[in-house]
Amino acid sequence: MDIETLIELEKALEQIPSNTILRRQLAKGYYGINEFETAKSHLNILIESESKDEDKLLLASCYLQIQNYSPGLVICEELLSRFIDEQIAELYVKLLIGAGQLEDAIESYQKFQKKLGNWVNSEIEHKIRIPIQATDDEDDFENSGFNPFLEKPEIEFKDVGGMEGLKEEIRFKIIEPLKNPEVYKAYGKKAGGGILMYGPPGCGKTYLSKATAGEIDSNFLSIDINDVTDMWVGNSEKNLNQKFEIARSNNPCVMFFDEIDALGSKRVDLRHSANRNVINQFLKEMDGIDSSNEGVLILGATNAPWHMDPAFLRPGRFDRIIFVPPPDIEAREKIFSILLKDKPTQNVDFQKLASKTNDFSGADIMLVIDIAIEKKLKKAVKTGGIEPLLTKDLLAARKQVRPSTKEWFNTARNYALYSNSSGLYDEIKTYLKL
């Protein structure tokens, strides 16, 4: 319907404002030319006088187009309480995605599929199965407030300084099976599985996980305990299942669980059955009982492996365990150079700084730099000039920082000596030369 026709219809409606048929044609016409606000005004008047489902459905569509999702969801929920068809199902899921409620969108889409006889909507599946950050040349729907979980890390192993032995181990245990799945399949090995990384805090377990995903050009899904746990019974298990479903639908995918000991604590230590249920759900997802985990790599990071439930460390779960020590001298040198890159410096001797920070974590090095900068700032405020950071400034700041890894190794040493019947902490014994 062109604009001239709409103008003529508007004139006719002025003569008979109660004519719902005429107003409905106008609403559809304005919607057809993307005049959604005008269409919405006509639809609101229609619904007040003659409540028809087709008008409500079009009104909800207007709210989707103008990115006012909440009113559209309310309308759809009222319609869904009485009937369900593919049109309302599609609209409702799109509104959920637009509102950033991806988990609810996935759950609703799966429910609609069952109720409508395996209904499939390719547009929706593209949005919920490949939820990567929208780019400037993508369509308006992809830029309509959609909040994705996945990312594609741009860093690779070449961006991780030092730790060559650790990177080689990850290549063999993680990267090669995903790069050459057919070779491993010939030997009865699947690409994917679970890797547990443990070590002192602040030593780059998260950064190394992202670099692993970048090395194989994989999707990366980082999951914090707050992304899973919920005060309502049963919701935590549901949240966990949805995270795994996102990864399975976007393989190859690296799932990274930070502080996984908070989710995988020993069940005998837990007082509440709800917490034990979450662990059981986690184990079920790792085993791939209901869905295949082919191409999904599950990385867990923990500072306290001794708190992990032994069931997590069985074959097929976190059966590969990697010790992530404090950064070596080459890594420390690179950390200093990266953190000081955009700071005012002069002739900084990175090699000397690295040699003086043995046992320092990346977080400790960051603290050293912050202390040195604070001292320079105090002078800069008084003089009004910017003084560059010198090697001696950073060495002076280094004397004020005690390596945070020392306390961790004091605890780990006891486990390595007295609770190591499985050989889990052999790498700690080697590192400490016990």
Short mmCIF file of C-alpha atoms in Angstrom, two decimals:
data_model
loop_
_atom_site.label_atom_id
_atom_site.label_comp_id
_atom_site.label_asym_id
_atom_site.label_seq_id
_atom_site.Cartn_x
_atom_site.Cartn_y
_atom_site.Cartn_z
CA MET A 1 0.00 0.00 0.00
CA ASP A 2 1.55 3.32 -1.09
CA ILE A 3 1.47 6.58 0.85
CA GLU A 4 -1.14 8.17 -1.44
CA THR A 5 -3.59 5.37 -0.68
CA LEU A 6 -2.93 5.74 3.03
CA ILE A 7 -3.65 9.46 2.86
CA GLU A 8 -6.99 8.77 1.18
CA LEU A 9 -7.84 6.16 3.83
CA GLU A 10 -6.96 8.63 6.58
CA LYS A 11 -9.40 11.13 5.08
CA ALA A 12 -12.12 8.49 4.95
CA LEU A 13 -11.45 7.51 8.57
CA GLU A 14 -11.87 11.12 9.66
CA GLN A 15 -15.45 10.90 8.41
CA ILE A 16 -16.13 7.53 10.09
CA PRO A 17 -13.66 7.18 13.03
CA SER A 18 -15.50 4.13 14.40
CA ASN A 19 -14.88 2.10 11.23
CA THR A 20 -12.61 -0.69 12.55
CA ILE A 21 -12.15 -2.29 9.13
CA LEU A 22 -10.78 0.96 7.72
CA ARG A 23 -8.51 1.53 10.73
CA ARG A 24 -7.20 -2.03 10.50
CA GLN A 25 -6.27 -1.48 6.85
CA LEU A 26 -4.45 1.70 7.82
CA ALA A 27 -2.52 -0.10 10.58
CA LYS A 28 -1.44 -2.82 8.16
CA GLY A 29 -0.58 -0.26 5.51
CA TYR A 30 1.61 1.82 7.82
CA TYR A 31 3.31 -1.33 9.11
CA GLY A 32 4.02 -2.30 5.49
CA ILE A 33 5.91 0.94 4.83
CA ASN A 34 7.80 0.74 8.17
CA GLU A 35 5.82 3.51 9.85
CA PHE A 36 5.62 1.43 13.01
CA GLU A 37 4.74 4.21 15.47
CA THR A 38 1.76 5.29 13.38
CA ALA A 39 0.66 1.69 12.95
CA LYS A 40 0.94 1.24 16.72
CA SER A 41 -1.30 4.24 17.39
CA HIS A 42 -4.05 2.83 15.17
CA LEU A 43 -3.72 -0.64 16.69
CA ASN A 44 -4.03 0.67 20.24
CA ILE A 45 -7.30 2.38 19.30
CA LEU A 46 -8.53 -0.81 17.63
CA ILE A 47 -7.75 -2.99 20.64
CA GLU A 48 -9.60 -0.63 22.98
CA SER A 49 -12.79 -0.89 20.93
CA GLU A 50 -12.53 -4.37 19.40
CA SER A 51 -9.98 -6.75 20.88
CA LYS A 52 -8.87 -9.08 18.09
CA ASP A 53 -5.88 -11.43 18.25
CA GLU A 54 -4.64 -10.38 14.81
CA ASP A 55 -4.45 -6.76 16.00
CA LYS A 56 -2.57 -7.76 19.15
CA LEU A 57 -0.13 -9.81 17.13
CA LEU A 58 0.58 -6.93 14.78
CA LEU A 59 0.97 -4.57 17.74
CA ALA A 60 3.54 -6.91 19.30
CA SER A 61 5.35 -6.92 15.94
CA CYS A 62 5.44 -3.12 16.05
CA TYR A 63 7.05 -3.24 19.48
CA LEU A 64 9.68 -5.63 18.12
CA GLN A 65 10.48 -3.29 15.24
CA ILE A 66 10.78 -0.19 17.45
CA GLN A 67 12.86 -2.20 19.96
CA ASN A 68 10.44 -1.72 22.86
CA TYR A 69 10.45 -5.37 23.81
CA SER A 70 8.69 -5.53 27.18
CA PRO A 71 5.19 -4.50 25.99
CA GLY A 72 5.52 -6.90 23.06
CA LEU A 73 6.39 -9.75 25.41
CA VAL A 74 3.38 -8.99 27.61
CA ILE A 75 1.07 -9.16 24.58
CA CYS A 76 2.62 -12.43 23.38
CA GLU A 77 2.36 -14.03 26.80
CA GLU A 78 -1.34 -13.19 26.92
CA LEU A 79 -1.86 -14.73 23.47
CA LEU A 80 0.20 -17.82 24.36
CA SER A 81 -1.96 -18.43 27.41
CA ARG A 82 -4.84 -19.13 24.98
CA PHE A 83 -3.26 -20.56 21.82
CA ILE A 84 0.04 -21.25 20.09
CA ASP A 85 1.01 -21.22 16.43
CA GLU A 86 4.22 -20.69 14.50
CA GLN A 87 3.64 -16.96 14.02
CA ILE A 88 3.22 -16.14 17.71
CA ALA A 89 6.04 -18.55 18.65
CA GLU A 90 8.45 -16.84 16.23
CA LEU A 91 7.50 -13.38 17.43
CA TYR A 92 7.83 -14.28 21.10
CA VAL A 93 11.32 -15.79 20.69
CA LYS A 94 12.50 -12.80 18.63
CA LEU A 95 11.28 -10.44 21.35
CA LEU A 96 13.19 -12.44 23.98
CA ILE A 97 16.36 -12.29 21.89
CA GLY A 98 15.91 -8.56 21.35
CA ALA A 99 15.50 -8.06 25.10
CA GLY A 100 18.79 -9.89 25.67
CA GLN A 101 17.10 -12.87 27.33
CA LEU A 102 18.99 -15.47 25.32
CA GLU A 103 18.59 -18.32 27.79
CA ASP A 104 14.81 -17.85 27.91
CA ALA A 105 14.76 -17.60 24.12
CA ILE A 106 16.56 -20.93 23.74
CA GLU A 107 14.31 -22.63 26.28
CA SER A 108 11.12 -21.22 24.68
CA TYR A 109 12.25 -22.16 21.17
CA GLN A 110 12.90 -25.74 22.26
CA LYS A 111 9.47 -25.95 23.92
CA PHE A 112 7.74 -24.54 20.85
CA GLN A 113 9.55 -27.06 18.67
CA LYS A 114 8.09 -29.93 20.68
CA LYS A 115 4.57 -28.47 20.80
CA LEU A 116 4.48 -27.60 17.11
CA GLY A 117 5.88 -30.88 15.87
CA ASN A 118 9.61 -30.15 15.44
CA TRP A 119 8.99 -26.67 14.06
CA VAL A 120 12.20 -25.07 12.74
CA ASN A 121 12.85 -21.38 12.11
CA SER A 122 16.19 -20.81 10.39
CA GLU A 123 16.33 -17.09 11.22
CA ILE A 124 15.89 -17.74 14.92
CA GLU A 125 18.33 -20.65 14.89
CA HIS A 126 20.93 -18.40 13.33
CA LYS A 127 20.50 -15.96 16.21
CA ILE A 128 20.48 -18.43 19.10
CA ARG A 129 23.01 -20.89 17.74
CA ILE A 130 25.59 -18.39 16.53
CA PRO A 131 25.32 -15.57 19.09
CA ILE A 132 28.51 -13.70 18.20
CA GLN A 133 28.91 -9.93 18.45
CA ALA A 134 27.12 -8.13 15.66
CA THR A 135 29.17 -6.16 13.13
CA ASP A 136 28.30 -2.90 11.41
CA ASP A 137 27.19 -4.55 8.18
CA GLU A 138 24.77 -7.02 9.81
CA ASP A 139 21.04 -6.42 9.66
CA ASP A 140 19.07 -4.38 12.15
CA PHE A 141 17.82 -7.45 13.98
CA GLU A 142 21.34 -8.49 14.89
CA ASN A 143 21.96 -5.02 16.31
CA SER A 144 18.73 -4.80 18.28
CA GLY A 145 20.14 -5.10 21.78
CA PHE A 146 21.10 -8.78 21.44
CA ASN A 147 23.55 -9.69 24.19
CA PRO A 148 25.67 -12.67 23.07
CA PHE A 149 27.66 -15.03 25.28
CA LEU A 150 30.18 -16.28 22.76
CA GLU A 151 33.29 -14.55 21.52
CA LYS A 152 36.07 -15.26 19.06
CA PRO A 153 39.38 -14.51 20.83
CA GLU A 154 41.95 -12.75 18.70
CA ILE A 155 44.92 -13.81 20.84
CA GLU A 156 46.96 -16.93 20.08
CA PHE A 157 49.92 -18.71 21.69
CA LYS A 158 52.32 -16.28 20.05
CA ASP A 159 50.77 -13.60 22.27
CA VAL A 160 51.57 -15.59 25.42
CA GLY A 161 55.14 -14.95 26.52
CA GLY A 162 57.21 -17.91 27.69
CA MET A 163 55.61 -21.05 29.13
CA GLU A 164 56.72 -23.03 26.08
CA GLY A 165 56.56 -26.36 27.88
CA LEU A 166 53.00 -25.67 29.02
CA LYS A 167 51.93 -24.54 25.53
CA GLU A 168 53.43 -27.68 24.00
CA GLU A 169 51.47 -29.83 26.43
CA ILE A 170 48.25 -28.00 25.56
CA ARG A 171 48.97 -28.42 21.85
CA PHE A 172 49.27 -32.17 22.24
CA LYS A 173 46.40 -32.68 24.68
CA ILE A 174 43.95 -30.10 23.40
CA ILE A 175 44.71 -28.44 20.08
CA GLU A 176 45.81 -31.36 17.92
CA PRO A 177 42.71 -33.50 18.69
CA LEU A 178 40.49 -30.59 17.62
CA LYS A 179 42.57 -29.76 14.53
CA ASN A 180 42.84 -33.38 13.42
CA PRO A 181 39.66 -35.09 14.65
CA GLU A 182 39.75 -37.78 11.93
CA VAL A 183 43.22 -38.94 12.95
CA TYR A 184 42.20 -39.20 16.58
CA LYS A 185 38.91 -40.83 15.64
CA ALA A 186 40.82 -43.60 13.85
CA TYR A 187 42.34 -44.46 17.22
CA GLY A 188 39.01 -44.26 19.01
CA LYS A 189 39.66 -40.82 20.45
CA LYS A 190 37.12 -37.99 20.24
CA ALA A 191 37.94 -34.32 19.74
CA GLY A 192 36.99 -32.42 22.85
CA GLY A 193 36.76 -33.44 26.46
CA GLY A 194 37.71 -31.84 29.74
CA ILE A 195 40.93 -30.18 30.88
CA LEU A 196 41.50 -28.93 34.41
CA MET A 197 44.08 -26.18 34.87
CA TYR A 198 45.26 -25.47 38.39
CA GLY A 199 47.84 -23.26 40.00
CA PRO A 200 48.31 -20.04 41.97
CA PRO A 201 45.86 -17.18 41.34
CA GLY A 202 46.74 -14.46 38.85
CA CYS A 203 49.00 -16.63 36.69
CA GLY A 204 47.10 -16.41 33.42
CA LYS A 205 44.79 -19.42 33.35
CA THR A 206 42.01 -17.34 31.78
CA TYR A 207 44.37 -15.72 29.26
CA LEU A 208 45.80 -19.12 28.34
CA SER A 209 42.28 -20.49 27.81
CA LYS A 210 41.43 -17.66 25.42
CA ALA A 211 44.70 -18.18 23.57
CA THR A 212 43.84 -21.88 23.23
CA ALA A 213 40.51 -20.97 21.60
CA GLY A 214 42.26 -18.44 19.36
CA GLU A 215 44.86 -21.01 18.33
CA ILE A 216 42.16 -23.27 16.85
CA ASP A 217 39.87 -20.43 15.67
CA SER A 218 37.20 -21.70 18.04
CA ASN A 219 34.28 -20.02 19.76
CA PHE A 220 34.96 -19.18 23.40
CA LEU A 221 32.33 -19.31 26.13
CA SER A 222 33.47 -18.03 29.51
CA ILE A 223 31.26 -19.04 32.43
CA ASP A 224 31.43 -17.61 35.92
CA ILE A 225 29.72 -19.27 38.88
CA ASN A 226 27.30 -16.32 38.99
CA ASP A 227 26.18 -17.21 35.46
CA VAL A 228 24.96 -20.57 36.73
CA THR A 229 23.86 -20.37 40.34
CA ASP A 230 20.33 -19.25 41.12
CA MET A 231 18.39 -18.92 44.37
CA TRP A 232 15.45 -20.91 42.96
CA VAL A 233 15.68 -24.67 43.16
CA GLY A 234 16.23 -26.23 39.75
CA ASN A 235 17.23 -23.03 37.96
CA SER A 236 20.96 -23.60 38.41
CA GLU A 237 20.73 -26.96 36.68
CA LYS A 238 18.71 -25.36 33.88
CA ASN A 239 21.27 -22.55 33.48
CA LEU A 240 24.08 -25.07 33.29
CA ASN A 241 22.27 -27.11 30.64
CA GLN A 242 21.65 -24.00 28.53
CA LYS A 243 25.35 -23.05 28.60
CA PHE A 244 26.30 -26.51 27.37
CA GLU A 245 23.63 -26.39 24.66
CA ILE A 246 25.02 -23.09 23.36
CA ALA A 247 28.51 -24.63 23.16
CA ARG A 248 27.25 -27.81 21.46
CA SER A 249 25.39 -25.77 18.86
CA ASN A 250 28.48 -23.68 18.09
CA ASN A 251 31.28 -26.25 18.02
CA PRO A 252 34.18 -26.19 17.90
CA CYS A 253 33.77 -24.34 21.16
CA VAL A 254 35.95 -23.87 24.22
CA MET A 255 33.90 -23.65 27.42
CA PHE A 256 35.87 -22.00 30.22
CA PHE A 257 34.71 -22.40 33.83
CA ASP A 258 36.59 -20.06 36.14
CA GLU A 259 36.90 -21.02 39.83
CA ILE A 260 35.30 -24.34 38.99
CA ASP A 261 35.94 -25.60 42.51
CA ALA A 262 33.02 -23.39 43.57
CA LEU A 263 30.78 -25.53 41.34
CA GLY A 264 32.58 -28.83 41.74
CA SER A 265 33.26 -28.97 45.48
CA LYS A 266 33.34 -32.35 47.13
CA ARG A 267 29.76 -33.47 47.61
CA VAL A 268 30.48 -34.81 51.08
CA ASP A 269 31.34 -31.25 52.13
CA LEU A 270 28.03 -29.82 50.92
CA ARG A 271 25.14 -29.37 53.31
CA HIS A 272 22.41 -28.59 50.82
CA SER A 273 21.05 -31.17 48.39
CA ALA A 274 20.48 -28.35 45.84
CA ASN A 275 24.26 -27.89 45.56
CA ARG A 276 24.77 -31.62 45.11
CA ASN A 277 22.16 -31.54 42.34
CA VAL A 278 24.16 -28.89 40.48
CA ILE A 279 27.28 -31.08 40.64
CA ASN A 280 25.31 -34.08 39.39
CA GLN A 281 23.96 -31.97 36.51
CA PHE A 282 27.50 -30.82 35.67
CA LEU A 283 28.71 -34.41 35.55
CA LYS A 284 25.75 -35.38 33.38
CA GLU A 285 26.54 -32.58 30.92
CA MET A 286 30.22 -33.53 30.79
CA ASP A 287 29.33 -37.14 30.09
CA GLY A 288 27.11 -36.04 27.20
CA ILE A 289 24.35 -38.42 28.25
CA ASP A 290 21.55 -36.58 26.41
CA SER A 291 23.66 -34.74 23.80
CA SER A 292 27.02 -35.25 22.10
CA ASN A 293 29.94 -33.12 23.26
CA GLU A 294 31.90 -33.76 20.07
CA GLY A 295 34.00 -30.67 19.31
CA VAL A 296 33.34 -29.11 22.73
CA LEU A 297 36.41 -28.57 24.90
CA ILE A 298 35.66 -27.94 28.56
CA LEU A 299 38.38 -26.02 30.38
CA GLY A 300 38.18 -25.60 34.14
CA ALA A 301 40.42 -23.34 36.19
CA THR A 302 40.91 -23.64 39.91
CA ASN A 303 43.27 -22.41 42.60
CA ALA A 304 42.22 -25.27 44.89
CA PRO A 305 42.17 -28.65 43.08
CA TRP A 306 42.13 -30.38 46.45
CA HIS A 307 38.55 -29.17 46.93
CA MET A 308 37.32 -30.77 43.70
CA ASP A 309 34.96 -33.73 43.88
CA PRO A 310 36.93 -36.84 42.75
CA ALA A 311 34.09 -37.68 40.32
CA PHE A 312 35.20 -34.73 38.17
CA LEU A 313 38.63 -36.27 37.68
CA ARG A 314 37.47 -39.60 36.30
CA PRO A 315 38.18 -40.65 32.68
CA GLY A 316 35.97 -38.84 30.20
CA ARG A 317 35.60 -35.80 32.43
CA PHE A 318 38.52 -33.67 33.65
CA ASP A 319 40.85 -36.55 32.95
CA ARG A 320 43.64 -34.27 31.72
CA ILE A 321 45.10 -32.03 34.41
CA ILE A 322 47.59 -29.24 33.71
CA PHE A 323 49.60 -27.32 36.29
CA VAL A 324 49.90 -23.60 35.44
CA PRO A 325 52.89 -22.25 37.38
CA PRO A 326 53.81 -18.61 37.91
CA PRO A 327 55.13 -17.02 34.69
CA ASP A 328 58.74 -17.85 33.88
CA ILE A 329 61.34 -15.17 33.24
CA GLU A 330 60.51 -14.81 29.55
CA ALA A 331 56.81 -14.50 30.35
CA ARG A 332 57.46 -11.92 33.08
CA GLU A 333 59.51 -9.85 30.65
CA LYS A 334 56.63 -9.86 28.18
CA ILE A 335 54.08 -9.04 30.89
CA PHE A 336 56.09 -5.97 31.92
CA SER A 337 56.38 -4.81 28.29
CA ILE A 338 52.65 -5.27 27.64
CA LEU A 339 51.50 -3.53 30.83
CA LEU A 340 53.87 -0.60 30.30
CA LYS A 341 53.15 -0.26 26.58
CA ASP A 342 51.00 2.90 26.77
CA LYS A 343 52.65 4.37 29.86
CA PRO A 344 55.28 7.15 29.87
CA THR A 345 58.57 5.22 30.22
CA GLN A 346 62.24 5.79 29.51
CA ASN A 347 64.83 3.09 28.81
CA VAL A 348 63.13 0.45 30.92
CA ASP A 349 65.21 -2.72 31.31
CA PHE A 350 62.52 -5.39 31.02
CA GLN A 351 65.04 -8.21 31.34
CA LYS A 352 66.32 -6.89 34.66
CA LEU A 353 62.78 -6.43 35.98
CA ALA A 354 61.94 -10.00 35.01
CA SER A 355 65.03 -11.34 36.78
CA LYS A 356 64.05 -9.53 40.00
CA THR A 357 60.47 -10.80 40.11
CA ASN A 358 60.88 -14.55 40.50
CA ASP A 359 57.64 -16.25 41.73
CA PHE A 360 55.60 -13.13 40.86
CA SER A 361 52.24 -13.72 39.23
CA GLY A 362 50.89 -11.49 36.47
CA ALA A 363 48.67 -9.82 39.06
CA ASP A 364 51.71 -9.16 41.28
CA ILE A 365 53.54 -7.50 38.39
CA MET A 366 50.49 -5.32 37.75
CA LEU A 367 50.60 -4.24 41.41
CA VAL A 368 54.29 -3.33 41.09
CA ILE A 369 53.53 -1.09 38.14
CA ASP A 370 50.55 0.52 39.92
CA ILE A 371 52.70 1.40 42.96
CA ALA A 372 55.39 2.94 40.74
CA ILE A 373 52.78 4.94 38.82
CA GLU A 374 51.17 6.26 42.02
CA LYS A 375 54.52 7.67 43.18
CA LYS A 376 55.06 9.35 39.81
CA LEU A 377 51.54 10.78 39.88
CA LYS A 378 52.15 12.46 43.23
CA LYS A 379 55.16 14.26 41.74
CA ALA A 380 53.28 15.07 38.53
CA VAL A 381 50.42 16.69 40.46
CA LYS A 382 52.87 18.97 42.29
CA THR A 383 55.03 19.89 39.30
CA GLY A 384 52.41 19.82 36.58
CA GLY A 385 54.74 17.80 34.35
CA ILE A 386 54.76 14.16 33.31
CA GLU A 387 57.83 12.24 34.45
CA PRO A 388 58.61 8.92 32.72
CA LEU A 389 58.83 5.66 34.62
CA LEU A 390 62.40 4.41 34.98
CA THR A 391 63.75 0.98 35.78
CA LYS A 392 64.78 2.13 39.27
CA ASP A 393 61.19 3.28 39.97
CA LEU A 394 59.84 -0.14 39.18
CA LEU A 395 62.57 -1.92 41.15
CA ALA A 396 61.77 0.26 44.17
CA ALA A 397 58.08 -0.58 43.85
CA ARG A 398 58.97 -4.25 43.52
CA LYS A 399 60.41 -4.20 47.06
CA GLN A 400 56.95 -3.34 48.42
CA VAL A 401 55.26 -6.37 46.87
CA ARG A 402 55.50 -9.89 48.23
CA PRO A 403 54.80 -12.65 45.69
CA SER A 404 51.23 -13.78 46.27
CA THR A 405 52.12 -17.24 44.99
CA LYS A 406 54.16 -18.02 48.13
CA GLU A 407 51.10 -18.57 50.29
CA TRP A 408 49.53 -20.81 47.64
CA PHE A 409 52.65 -22.96 47.39
CA ASN A 410 52.77 -23.32 51.19
CA THR A 411 49.34 -24.99 51.01
CA ALA A 412 50.05 -26.91 47.82
CA ARG A 413 53.30 -28.27 49.26
CA ASN A 414 51.44 -30.11 52.01
CA TYR A 415 49.07 -31.75 49.53
CA ALA A 416 51.96 -32.68 47.24
CA LEU A 417 53.82 -34.36 50.11
CA TYR A 418 51.00 -35.96 52.09
CA SER A 419 47.91 -36.31 49.85
CA ASN A 420 49.34 -37.33 46.52
CA SER A 421 48.60 -41.03 46.25
CA SER A 422 47.04 -40.46 42.79
CA GLY A 423 50.05 -38.48 41.55
CA LEU A 424 47.85 -35.43 40.95
CA TYR A 425 50.41 -33.05 42.44
CA ASP A 426 53.57 -34.52 40.94
CA GLU A 427 54.10 -31.35 38.90
CA ILE A 428 54.06 -29.27 42.07
CA LYS A 429 56.71 -31.54 43.59
CA THR A 430 58.82 -31.13 40.46
CA TYR A 431 58.36 -27.34 40.45
CA LEU A 432 59.30 -27.07 44.15
CA LYS A 433 62.09 -29.63 43.74
CA LEU A 434 60.73 -31.73 46.58
#
